[in-house]
Amino acid sequence: MTSHPPFLTKLSNRDFFILRLSQEYPAFVDVCKALPLDKLDYRPHPASRSAGELVAMLVSVQQSSIELCENGSSSLNNGIRWHPTSPLTRSDEMIAAFEEHHRMLVEKLRGIDDATWDRPAWLIRGEQEILLKDTVGGLLWIALFDAVHHRGQL
């Protein structure tokens, strides 16, 4: 039987999330920087998001994740917006925003306690429709998995 290094068995769920998020971060930046600037409007199918829209969505999800960490209450408005409303349209602006949001998210994650991580939270559509009830940590994991999936579409 193979034993794991001691630090791996002592990570909280939140600490493991921070580790995984930090390990995924360079791949996000590399993929975004590799996109041809003149092809951000490319979409493989008319119903698909364009490459630029996918990058904007990744930026939006990071921003929403920061807001979810900042919000200390358990209101029905806790949630992550999956459809970007960002005015950013240039690749360099989106990448800079993604990098800044990543830094801010990791800082926020290091500042919250387990009670906040485990606080009930909701994924909402619009202002009222609850799509999913989970915890802050659970929604952040879903956001990370979804972001990795969408990164693969780029």
Short mmCIF file of N, CA, C and O in Angstrom, two decimals, residues 20-146:
data_model
loop_
_atom_site.label_atom_id
_atom_site.label_comp_id
_atom_site.label_asym_id
_atom_site.label_seq_id
_atom_site.Cartn_x
_atom_site.Cartn_y
_atom_site.Cartn_z
N ARG A 20 -6.16 22.93 -5.33
CA ARG A 20 -6.59 22.52 -6.67
C ARG A 20 -6.79 23.73 -7.58
O ARG A 20 -6.38 23.73 -8.74
N LEU A 21 -7.42 24.78 -7.05
CA LEU A 21 -7.63 26.02 -7.81
C LEU A 21 -6.28 26.59 -8.26
O LEU A 21 -6.12 26.99 -9.41
N SER A 22 -5.33 26.61 -7.35
CA SER A 22 -4.00 27.15 -7.67
C SER A 22 -3.27 26.28 -8.69
O SER A 22 -2.51 26.80 -9.51
N GLN A 23 -3.51 24.97 -8.65
CA GLN A 23 -2.88 24.08 -9.63
C GLN A 23 -3.51 24.21 -11.01
O GLN A 23 -2.84 24.03 -12.02
N GLU A 24 -4.79 24.52 -11.06
CA GLU A 24 -5.48 24.69 -12.35
C GLU A 24 -5.21 26.06 -12.98
O GLU A 24 -5.28 26.21 -14.19
N TYR A 25 -4.91 27.04 -12.16
CA TYR A 25 -4.76 28.43 -12.62
C TYR A 25 -3.80 28.60 -13.80
O TYR A 25 -4.17 29.25 -14.80
N PRO A 26 -2.58 28.04 -13.77
CA PRO A 26 -1.68 28.26 -14.91
C PRO A 26 -2.25 27.74 -16.23
O PRO A 26 -2.04 28.37 -17.28
N ALA A 27 -2.98 26.65 -16.19
CA ALA A 27 -3.57 26.12 -17.43
C ALA A 27 -4.61 27.08 -17.98
O ALA A 27 -4.70 27.28 -19.20
N PHE A 28 -5.42 27.69 -17.10
CA PHE A 28 -6.40 28.67 -17.56
C PHE A 28 -5.70 29.83 -18.27
O PHE A 28 -6.11 30.24 -19.36
N VAL A 29 -4.68 30.37 -17.64
CA VAL A 29 -3.98 31.52 -18.21
C VAL A 29 -3.31 31.14 -19.53
O VAL A 29 -3.42 31.87 -20.52
N ASP A 30 -2.66 29.98 -19.56
CA ASP A 30 -1.98 29.55 -20.78
C ASP A 30 -2.96 29.37 -21.95
O ASP A 30 -2.69 29.80 -23.07
N VAL A 31 -4.10 28.75 -21.67
CA VAL A 31 -5.10 28.54 -22.73
C VAL A 31 -5.64 29.89 -23.23
O VAL A 31 -5.75 30.11 -24.44
N CYS A 32 -5.94 30.77 -22.31
CA CYS A 32 -6.47 32.08 -22.71
C CYS A 32 -5.45 32.89 -23.51
O CYS A 32 -5.81 33.53 -24.50
N LYS A 33 -4.21 32.83 -23.11
CA LYS A 33 -3.17 33.57 -23.83
C LYS A 33 -2.88 32.97 -25.20
O LYS A 33 -2.40 33.66 -26.09
N ALA A 34 -3.17 31.68 -25.36
CA ALA A 34 -2.90 31.01 -26.64
C ALA A 34 -3.99 31.29 -27.68
O ALA A 34 -3.79 30.99 -28.86
N LEU A 35 -5.11 31.86 -27.28
CA LEU A 35 -6.18 32.13 -28.24
C LEU A 35 -5.74 33.20 -29.23
O LEU A 35 -5.25 34.25 -28.83
N PRO A 36 -5.93 32.96 -30.52
CA PRO A 36 -5.60 33.98 -31.51
C PRO A 36 -6.51 35.20 -31.32
O PRO A 36 -7.73 35.07 -31.23
N LEU A 37 -5.92 36.37 -31.23
CA LEU A 37 -6.68 37.59 -30.99
C LEU A 37 -7.74 37.86 -32.04
O LEU A 37 -8.79 38.43 -31.75
N ASP A 38 -7.49 37.43 -33.27
CA ASP A 38 -8.45 37.68 -34.34
C ASP A 38 -9.50 36.59 -34.46
O ASP A 38 -10.32 36.60 -35.38
N LYS A 39 -9.51 35.64 -33.51
CA LYS A 39 -10.46 34.53 -33.58
C LYS A 39 -11.35 34.43 -32.34
O LYS A 39 -11.97 33.40 -32.09
N LEU A 40 -11.43 35.49 -31.54
CA LEU A 40 -12.25 35.43 -30.33
C LEU A 40 -13.74 35.28 -30.65
O LEU A 40 -14.51 34.84 -29.79
N ASP A 41 -14.13 35.59 -31.87
CA ASP A 41 -15.53 35.43 -32.25
C ASP A 41 -15.83 34.03 -32.81
O ASP A 41 -16.97 33.73 -33.14
N TYR A 42 -14.80 33.17 -32.86
CA TYR A 42 -15.00 31.82 -33.38
C TYR A 42 -15.94 31.02 -32.48
O TYR A 42 -15.83 31.05 -31.26
N ARG A 43 -16.89 30.34 -33.10
CA ARG A 43 -17.77 29.41 -32.39
C ARG A 43 -17.93 28.18 -33.29
O ARG A 43 -18.17 28.31 -34.48
N PRO A 44 -17.76 26.98 -32.71
CA PRO A 44 -17.81 25.76 -33.53
C PRO A 44 -19.21 25.45 -34.07
O PRO A 44 -19.35 24.70 -35.02
N HIS A 45 -20.22 26.04 -33.46
CA HIS A 45 -21.60 25.84 -33.88
C HIS A 45 -22.36 27.13 -33.59
O HIS A 45 -22.04 27.81 -32.61
N PRO A 46 -23.33 27.49 -34.39
CA PRO A 46 -24.05 28.75 -34.15
C PRO A 46 -24.65 28.88 -32.74
O PRO A 46 -24.76 29.99 -32.22
N ALA A 47 -25.01 27.77 -32.12
CA ALA A 47 -25.60 27.82 -30.78
C ALA A 47 -24.54 27.83 -29.67
O ALA A 47 -24.86 28.01 -28.50
N SER A 48 -23.28 27.62 -30.03
CA SER A 48 -22.19 27.57 -29.05
C SER A 48 -21.73 28.96 -28.66
O SER A 48 -21.88 29.92 -29.42
N ARG A 49 -21.13 29.06 -27.47
CA ARG A 49 -20.49 30.32 -27.09
C ARG A 49 -19.23 30.50 -27.93
O ARG A 49 -18.55 29.53 -28.27
N SER A 50 -18.91 31.75 -28.22
CA SER A 50 -17.66 32.03 -28.94
C SER A 50 -16.50 31.88 -27.96
O SER A 50 -16.70 31.84 -26.74
N ALA A 51 -15.29 31.83 -28.50
CA ALA A 51 -14.10 31.74 -27.64
C ALA A 51 -14.06 32.93 -26.69
O ALA A 51 -13.78 32.77 -25.50
N GLY A 52 -14.34 34.12 -27.19
CA GLY A 52 -14.34 35.31 -26.34
C GLY A 52 -15.41 35.24 -25.26
O GLY A 52 -15.18 35.65 -24.12
N GLU A 53 -16.59 34.71 -25.61
CA GLU A 53 -17.66 34.56 -24.61
C GLU A 53 -17.28 33.54 -23.54
O GLU A 53 -17.61 33.73 -22.37
N LEU A 54 -16.56 32.49 -23.93
CA LEU A 54 -16.11 31.50 -22.94
C LEU A 54 -15.11 32.12 -21.97
O LEU A 54 -15.20 31.91 -20.75
N VAL A 55 -14.18 32.92 -22.48
CA VAL A 55 -13.21 33.58 -21.59
C VAL A 55 -13.94 34.56 -20.68
O VAL A 55 -13.68 34.61 -19.47
N ALA A 56 -14.88 35.31 -21.24
CA ALA A 56 -15.66 36.26 -20.41
C ALA A 56 -16.43 35.51 -19.33
O ALA A 56 -16.55 35.98 -18.20
N MET A 57 -16.95 34.32 -19.65
CA MET A 57 -17.67 33.53 -18.66
C MET A 57 -16.72 33.08 -17.54
O MET A 57 -17.08 33.13 -16.36
N LEU A 58 -15.50 32.69 -17.89
CA LEU A 58 -14.52 32.28 -16.87
C LEU A 58 -14.21 33.45 -15.93
O LEU A 58 -14.11 33.26 -14.72
N VAL A 59 -14.09 34.64 -16.48
CA VAL A 59 -13.86 35.84 -15.66
C VAL A 59 -15.06 36.10 -14.76
O VAL A 59 -14.92 36.37 -13.56
N SER A 60 -16.25 35.97 -15.32
CA SER A 60 -17.48 36.21 -14.56
C SER A 60 -17.64 35.22 -13.41
O SER A 60 -18.04 35.59 -12.30
N VAL A 61 -17.33 33.96 -13.66
CA VAL A 61 -17.45 32.94 -12.61
C VAL A 61 -16.46 33.23 -11.48
O VAL A 61 -16.80 33.09 -10.30
N GLN A 62 -15.25 33.68 -11.81
CA GLN A 62 -14.29 34.04 -10.77
C GLN A 62 -14.83 35.20 -9.93
O GLN A 62 -14.76 35.18 -8.71
N GLN A 63 -15.37 36.23 -10.60
CA GLN A 63 -15.92 37.38 -9.89
C GLN A 63 -17.08 36.96 -9.00
O GLN A 63 -17.17 37.38 -7.84
N SER A 64 -17.96 36.12 -9.50
CA SER A 64 -19.09 35.65 -8.70
C SER A 64 -18.61 34.82 -7.51
O SER A 64 -19.21 34.86 -6.44
N SER A 65 -17.55 34.06 -7.70
CA SER A 65 -16.99 33.26 -6.61
C SER A 65 -16.44 34.16 -5.50
O SER A 65 -16.61 33.86 -4.32
N ILE A 66 -15.82 35.25 -5.89
CA ILE A 66 -15.33 36.22 -4.90
C ILE A 66 -16.51 36.78 -4.12
O ILE A 66 -16.48 36.85 -2.88
N GLU A 67 -17.56 37.18 -4.82
CA GLU A 67 -18.74 37.74 -4.17
C GLU A 67 -19.39 36.72 -3.23
O GLU A 67 -19.85 37.09 -2.16
N LEU A 68 -19.40 35.46 -3.62
CA LEU A 68 -19.97 34.42 -2.77
C LEU A 68 -19.17 34.30 -1.47
O LEU A 68 -19.75 34.14 -0.39
N CYS A 69 -17.85 34.41 -1.55
CA CYS A 69 -17.00 34.36 -0.35
C CYS A 69 -17.19 35.60 0.52
O CYS A 69 -17.11 35.51 1.75
N GLU A 70 -17.42 36.75 -0.10
CA GLU A 70 -17.56 37.99 0.64
C GLU A 70 -18.90 38.09 1.38
O GLU A 70 -18.98 38.72 2.43
N ASN A 71 -19.93 37.50 0.81
CA ASN A 71 -21.27 37.63 1.37
C ASN A 71 -21.39 36.75 2.61
O ASN A 71 -21.39 35.55 2.52
N GLY A 72 -21.50 37.35 3.77
CA GLY A 72 -21.54 36.61 5.01
C GLY A 72 -22.90 36.10 5.41
O GLY A 72 -23.03 35.34 6.34
N SER A 73 -23.94 36.50 4.69
CA SER A 73 -25.29 36.09 5.08
C SER A 73 -25.75 34.90 4.25
O SER A 73 -25.16 34.56 3.24
N SER A 74 -26.79 34.26 4.70
CA SER A 74 -27.38 33.13 3.98
C SER A 74 -28.70 33.57 3.37
O SER A 74 -29.76 33.17 3.80
N SER A 75 -28.62 34.41 2.37
CA SER A 75 -29.83 34.88 1.72
C SER A 75 -30.04 34.12 0.42
O SER A 75 -29.13 33.47 -0.08
N LEU A 76 -31.23 34.23 -0.12
CA LEU A 76 -31.54 33.55 -1.37
C LEU A 76 -30.79 34.14 -2.55
O LEU A 76 -30.85 33.62 -3.64
N ASN A 77 -30.09 35.25 -2.32
CA ASN A 77 -29.34 35.87 -3.40
C ASN A 77 -27.89 35.40 -3.46
O ASN A 77 -27.14 35.88 -4.28
N ASN A 78 -27.50 34.48 -2.57
CA ASN A 78 -26.17 33.90 -2.70
C ASN A 78 -26.16 33.07 -3.97
O ASN A 78 -27.08 32.32 -4.22
N GLY A 79 -25.15 33.18 -4.75
CA GLY A 79 -25.10 32.35 -5.94
C GLY A 79 -24.03 32.79 -6.90
O GLY A 79 -23.37 33.79 -6.70
N ILE A 80 -23.89 32.01 -7.95
CA ILE A 80 -22.89 32.27 -8.97
C ILE A 80 -23.62 32.56 -10.27
O ILE A 80 -24.53 31.83 -10.65
N ARG A 81 -23.23 33.62 -10.96
CA ARG A 81 -23.80 33.94 -12.27
C ARG A 81 -23.01 33.20 -13.34
O ARG A 81 -21.80 33.37 -13.46
N TRP A 82 -23.70 32.39 -14.10
CA TRP A 82 -23.04 31.58 -15.13
C TRP A 82 -23.03 32.27 -16.48
O TRP A 82 -22.39 31.80 -17.41
N HIS A 83 -23.77 33.38 -16.62
CA HIS A 83 -23.83 34.08 -17.89
C HIS A 83 -23.22 35.46 -17.71
O HIS A 83 -23.74 36.29 -16.99
N PRO A 84 -22.08 35.70 -18.34
CA PRO A 84 -21.34 36.95 -18.11
C PRO A 84 -22.09 38.18 -18.57
O PRO A 84 -22.81 38.15 -19.57
N THR A 85 -21.89 39.23 -17.80
CA THR A 85 -22.40 40.54 -18.19
C THR A 85 -21.23 41.52 -18.31
O THR A 85 -21.42 42.71 -18.31
N SER A 86 -20.03 40.97 -18.38
CA SER A 86 -18.81 41.78 -18.41
C SER A 86 -18.71 42.61 -19.68
O SER A 86 -18.95 42.12 -20.77
N PRO A 87 -18.27 43.88 -19.54
CA PRO A 87 -18.05 44.70 -20.72
C PRO A 87 -16.69 44.42 -21.35
O PRO A 87 -16.36 45.02 -22.37
N LEU A 88 -15.90 43.52 -20.77
CA LEU A 88 -14.58 43.24 -21.31
C LEU A 88 -14.71 42.51 -22.63
O LEU A 88 -15.41 41.52 -22.74
N THR A 89 -14.01 42.99 -23.64
CA THR A 89 -14.09 42.35 -24.95
C THR A 89 -12.71 42.05 -25.53
O THR A 89 -12.60 41.24 -26.43
N ARG A 90 -11.69 42.69 -25.00
CA ARG A 90 -10.34 42.44 -25.51
C ARG A 90 -9.69 41.33 -24.70
O ARG A 90 -9.85 41.25 -23.49
N SER A 91 -8.96 40.48 -25.38
CA SER A 91 -8.32 39.33 -24.75
C SER A 91 -7.42 39.75 -23.60
O SER A 91 -7.46 39.15 -22.52
N ASP A 92 -6.60 40.77 -23.81
CA ASP A 92 -5.67 41.18 -22.75
C ASP A 92 -6.41 41.69 -21.52
O ASP A 92 -5.99 41.45 -20.39
N GLU A 93 -7.55 42.38 -21.73
CA GLU A 93 -8.35 42.86 -20.59
C GLU A 93 -8.95 41.68 -19.82
O GLU A 93 -8.98 41.67 -18.59
N MET A 94 -9.45 40.69 -20.57
CA MET A 94 -10.06 39.53 -19.92
C MET A 94 -9.03 38.72 -19.15
O MET A 94 -9.28 38.27 -18.02
N ILE A 95 -7.86 38.54 -19.73
CA ILE A 95 -6.81 37.79 -19.05
C ILE A 95 -6.35 38.53 -17.80
O ILE A 95 -6.19 37.93 -16.73
N ALA A 96 -6.16 39.84 -17.90
CA ALA A 96 -5.77 40.63 -16.72
C ALA A 96 -6.84 40.54 -15.63
O ALA A 96 -6.52 40.40 -14.45
N ALA A 97 -8.11 40.61 -16.03
CA ALA A 97 -9.20 40.49 -15.05
C ALA A 97 -9.20 39.09 -14.42
O ALA A 97 -9.38 38.96 -13.21
N PHE A 98 -8.99 38.07 -15.23
CA PHE A 98 -8.95 36.70 -14.70
C PHE A 98 -7.82 36.55 -13.69
O PHE A 98 -8.01 35.99 -12.61
N GLU A 99 -6.65 37.07 -14.04
CA GLU A 99 -5.50 36.98 -13.13
C GLU A 99 -5.77 37.71 -11.81
O GLU A 99 -5.47 37.19 -10.73
N GLU A 100 -6.35 38.91 -11.90
CA GLU A 100 -6.66 39.67 -10.69
C GLU A 100 -7.75 38.98 -9.87
O GLU A 100 -7.65 38.89 -8.65
N HIS A 101 -8.77 38.47 -10.54
CA HIS A 101 -9.84 37.77 -9.82
C HIS A 101 -9.32 36.51 -9.14
O HIS A 101 -9.74 36.18 -8.03
N HIS A 102 -8.40 35.82 -9.79
CA HIS A 102 -7.82 34.62 -9.16
C HIS A 102 -7.09 35.01 -7.87
O HIS A 102 -7.28 34.36 -6.84
N ARG A 103 -6.27 36.03 -7.96
CA ARG A 103 -5.53 36.48 -6.77
C ARG A 103 -6.50 36.85 -5.65
O ARG A 103 -6.33 36.45 -4.50
N MET A 104 -7.54 37.61 -5.99
CA MET A 104 -8.51 38.04 -4.99
C MET A 104 -9.30 36.86 -4.42
O MET A 104 -9.56 36.82 -3.21
N LEU A 105 -9.65 35.89 -5.26
CA LEU A 105 -10.40 34.73 -4.80
C LEU A 105 -9.58 33.91 -3.81
O LEU A 105 -10.07 33.53 -2.75
N VAL A 106 -8.32 33.66 -4.13
CA VAL A 106 -7.47 32.89 -3.22
C VAL A 106 -7.33 33.64 -1.89
O VAL A 106 -7.40 33.04 -0.82
N GLU A 107 -7.16 34.96 -1.95
CA GLU A 107 -7.08 35.77 -0.73
C GLU A 107 -8.37 35.64 0.09
O GLU A 107 -8.31 35.46 1.31
N LYS A 108 -9.52 35.74 -0.56
CA LYS A 108 -10.81 35.60 0.14
C LYS A 108 -10.95 34.21 0.73
O LYS A 108 -11.42 34.06 1.86
N LEU A 109 -10.57 33.20 -0.02
CA LEU A 109 -10.69 31.82 0.47
C LEU A 109 -9.82 31.58 1.70
O LEU A 109 -10.22 30.86 2.61
N ARG A 110 -8.65 32.17 1.71
CA ARG A 110 -7.76 32.01 2.87
C ARG A 110 -8.31 32.75 4.09
O ARG A 110 -7.96 32.43 5.22
N GLY A 111 -9.17 33.74 3.84
CA GLY A 111 -9.71 34.54 4.93
C GLY A 111 -11.01 34.04 5.51
O GLY A 111 -11.45 34.53 6.55
N ILE A 112 -11.66 33.08 4.85
CA ILE A 112 -12.93 32.60 5.41
C ILE A 112 -12.68 31.39 6.32
O ILE A 112 -11.69 30.69 6.19
N ASP A 113 -13.60 31.17 7.23
CA ASP A 113 -13.47 30.03 8.13
C ASP A 113 -14.34 28.87 7.64
O ASP A 113 -15.08 28.99 6.66
N ASP A 114 -14.26 27.75 8.35
CA ASP A 114 -15.03 26.57 7.95
C ASP A 114 -16.53 26.82 8.03
O ASP A 114 -17.29 26.28 7.23
N ALA A 115 -16.97 27.63 8.99
CA ALA A 115 -18.40 27.91 9.10
C ALA A 115 -18.91 28.63 7.85
O ALA A 115 -20.00 28.33 7.36
N THR A 116 -18.13 29.55 7.32
CA THR A 116 -18.51 30.24 6.09
C THR A 116 -18.45 29.29 4.90
O THR A 116 -19.34 29.27 4.06
N TRP A 117 -17.42 28.49 4.82
CA TRP A 117 -17.26 27.50 3.75
C TRP A 117 -18.46 26.54 3.71
O TRP A 117 -18.94 26.17 2.65
N ASP A 118 -18.96 26.18 4.89
CA ASP A 118 -20.06 25.23 5.00
C ASP A 118 -21.44 25.89 5.06
O ASP A 118 -22.45 25.20 5.22
N ARG A 119 -21.49 27.22 4.94
CA ARG A 119 -22.75 27.96 5.00
C ARG A 119 -23.62 27.61 3.80
O ARG A 119 -23.14 27.46 2.69
N PRO A 120 -24.94 27.46 4.01
CA PRO A 120 -25.83 27.20 2.88
C PRO A 120 -25.74 28.32 1.84
O PRO A 120 -25.59 29.49 2.18
N ALA A 121 -25.81 27.93 0.59
CA ALA A 121 -25.76 28.89 -0.51
C ALA A 121 -26.59 28.31 -1.65
O ALA A 121 -26.83 27.10 -1.72
N TRP A 122 -27.01 29.19 -2.53
CA TRP A 122 -27.89 28.79 -3.61
C TRP A 122 -27.34 29.24 -4.94
O TRP A 122 -26.84 30.34 -5.07
N LEU A 123 -27.49 28.39 -5.93
CA LEU A 123 -27.22 28.76 -7.31
C LEU A 123 -28.55 29.26 -7.86
O LEU A 123 -29.55 28.55 -7.81
N ILE A 124 -28.56 30.49 -8.33
CA ILE A 124 -29.82 31.10 -8.77
C ILE A 124 -29.76 31.51 -10.22
O ILE A 124 -28.69 31.72 -10.78
N ARG A 125 -30.93 31.63 -10.80
CA ARG A 125 -31.07 32.19 -12.14
C ARG A 125 -31.94 33.43 -12.00
O ARG A 125 -33.01 33.36 -11.41
N GLY A 126 -31.48 34.53 -12.50
CA GLY A 126 -32.22 35.77 -12.34
C GLY A 126 -32.21 36.19 -10.88
O GLY A 126 -31.20 36.05 -10.19
N GLU A 127 -33.31 36.65 -10.39
CA GLU A 127 -33.39 37.13 -9.02
C GLU A 127 -34.03 36.13 -8.08
O GLU A 127 -33.87 36.21 -6.88
N GLN A 128 -34.81 35.19 -8.59
CA GLN A 128 -35.61 34.35 -7.70
C GLN A 128 -35.43 32.85 -7.88
O GLN A 128 -35.50 32.12 -6.91
N GLU A 129 -35.26 32.36 -9.09
CA GLU A 129 -35.31 30.93 -9.33
C GLU A 129 -34.08 30.21 -8.78
O GLU A 129 -32.96 30.43 -9.21
N ILE A 130 -34.31 29.33 -7.82
CA ILE A 130 -33.23 28.55 -7.21
C ILE A 130 -33.02 27.30 -8.05
O ILE A 130 -33.93 26.49 -8.22
N LEU A 131 -31.80 27.15 -8.58
CA LEU A 131 -31.48 25.98 -9.38
C LEU A 131 -30.88 24.86 -8.55
O LEU A 131 -31.03 23.69 -8.88
N LEU A 132 -30.16 25.24 -7.49
CA LEU A 132 -29.43 24.25 -6.69
C LEU A 132 -29.17 24.80 -5.31
O LEU A 132 -28.75 25.95 -5.18
N LYS A 133 -29.41 23.99 -4.29
CA LYS A 133 -29.06 24.35 -2.91
C LYS A 133 -27.84 23.52 -2.53
O LYS A 133 -27.81 22.32 -2.73
N ASP A 134 -26.85 24.18 -1.97
CA ASP A 134 -25.62 23.52 -1.57
C ASP A 134 -25.00 24.35 -0.46
O ASP A 134 -25.70 25.02 0.28
N THR A 135 -23.68 24.33 -0.38
CA THR A 135 -22.93 25.17 0.54
C THR A 135 -22.05 26.10 -0.29
O THR A 135 -21.90 25.90 -1.50
N VAL A 136 -21.46 27.09 0.37
CA VAL A 136 -20.52 27.96 -0.34
C VAL A 136 -19.43 27.09 -0.97
O VAL A 136 -19.13 27.20 -2.16
N GLY A 137 -18.84 26.20 -0.20
CA GLY A 137 -17.79 25.32 -0.72
C GLY A 137 -18.28 24.45 -1.86
O GLY A 137 -17.59 24.27 -2.87
N GLY A 138 -19.49 23.90 -1.72
CA GLY A 138 -20.05 23.06 -2.77
C GLY A 138 -20.23 23.81 -4.08
O GLY A 138 -19.89 23.31 -5.15
N LEU A 139 -20.74 25.05 -3.99
CA LEU A 139 -20.91 25.85 -5.20
C LEU A 139 -19.56 26.22 -5.82
O LEU A 139 -19.42 26.27 -7.04
N LEU A 140 -18.57 26.47 -4.97
CA LEU A 140 -17.25 26.81 -5.51
C LEU A 140 -16.62 25.62 -6.22
O LEU A 140 -15.98 25.78 -7.26
N TRP A 141 -16.82 24.41 -5.68
CA TRP A 141 -16.33 23.21 -6.37
C TRP A 141 -17.04 23.05 -7.71
O TRP A 141 -16.41 22.77 -8.74
N ILE A 142 -18.36 23.24 -7.73
CA ILE A 142 -19.10 23.14 -8.99
C ILE A 142 -18.59 24.16 -9.99
O ILE A 142 -18.40 23.85 -11.18
N ALA A 143 -18.33 25.37 -9.53
CA ALA A 143 -17.82 26.42 -10.41
C ALA A 143 -16.46 26.04 -10.99
O ALA A 143 -16.20 26.24 -12.19
N LEU A 144 -15.59 25.46 -10.16
CA LEU A 144 -14.27 25.05 -10.64
C LEU A 144 -14.40 23.93 -11.68
O LEU A 144 -13.78 23.98 -12.74
N PHE A 145 -15.22 22.92 -11.38
CA PHE A 145 -15.40 21.82 -12.34
C PHE A 145 -15.97 22.34 -13.65
O PHE A 145 -15.54 21.92 -14.74
N ASP A 146 -16.93 23.25 -13.56
CA ASP A 146 -17.54 23.80 -14.77
C ASP A 146 -16.52 24.63 -15.56
O ASP A 146 -16.48 24.56 -16.78
#
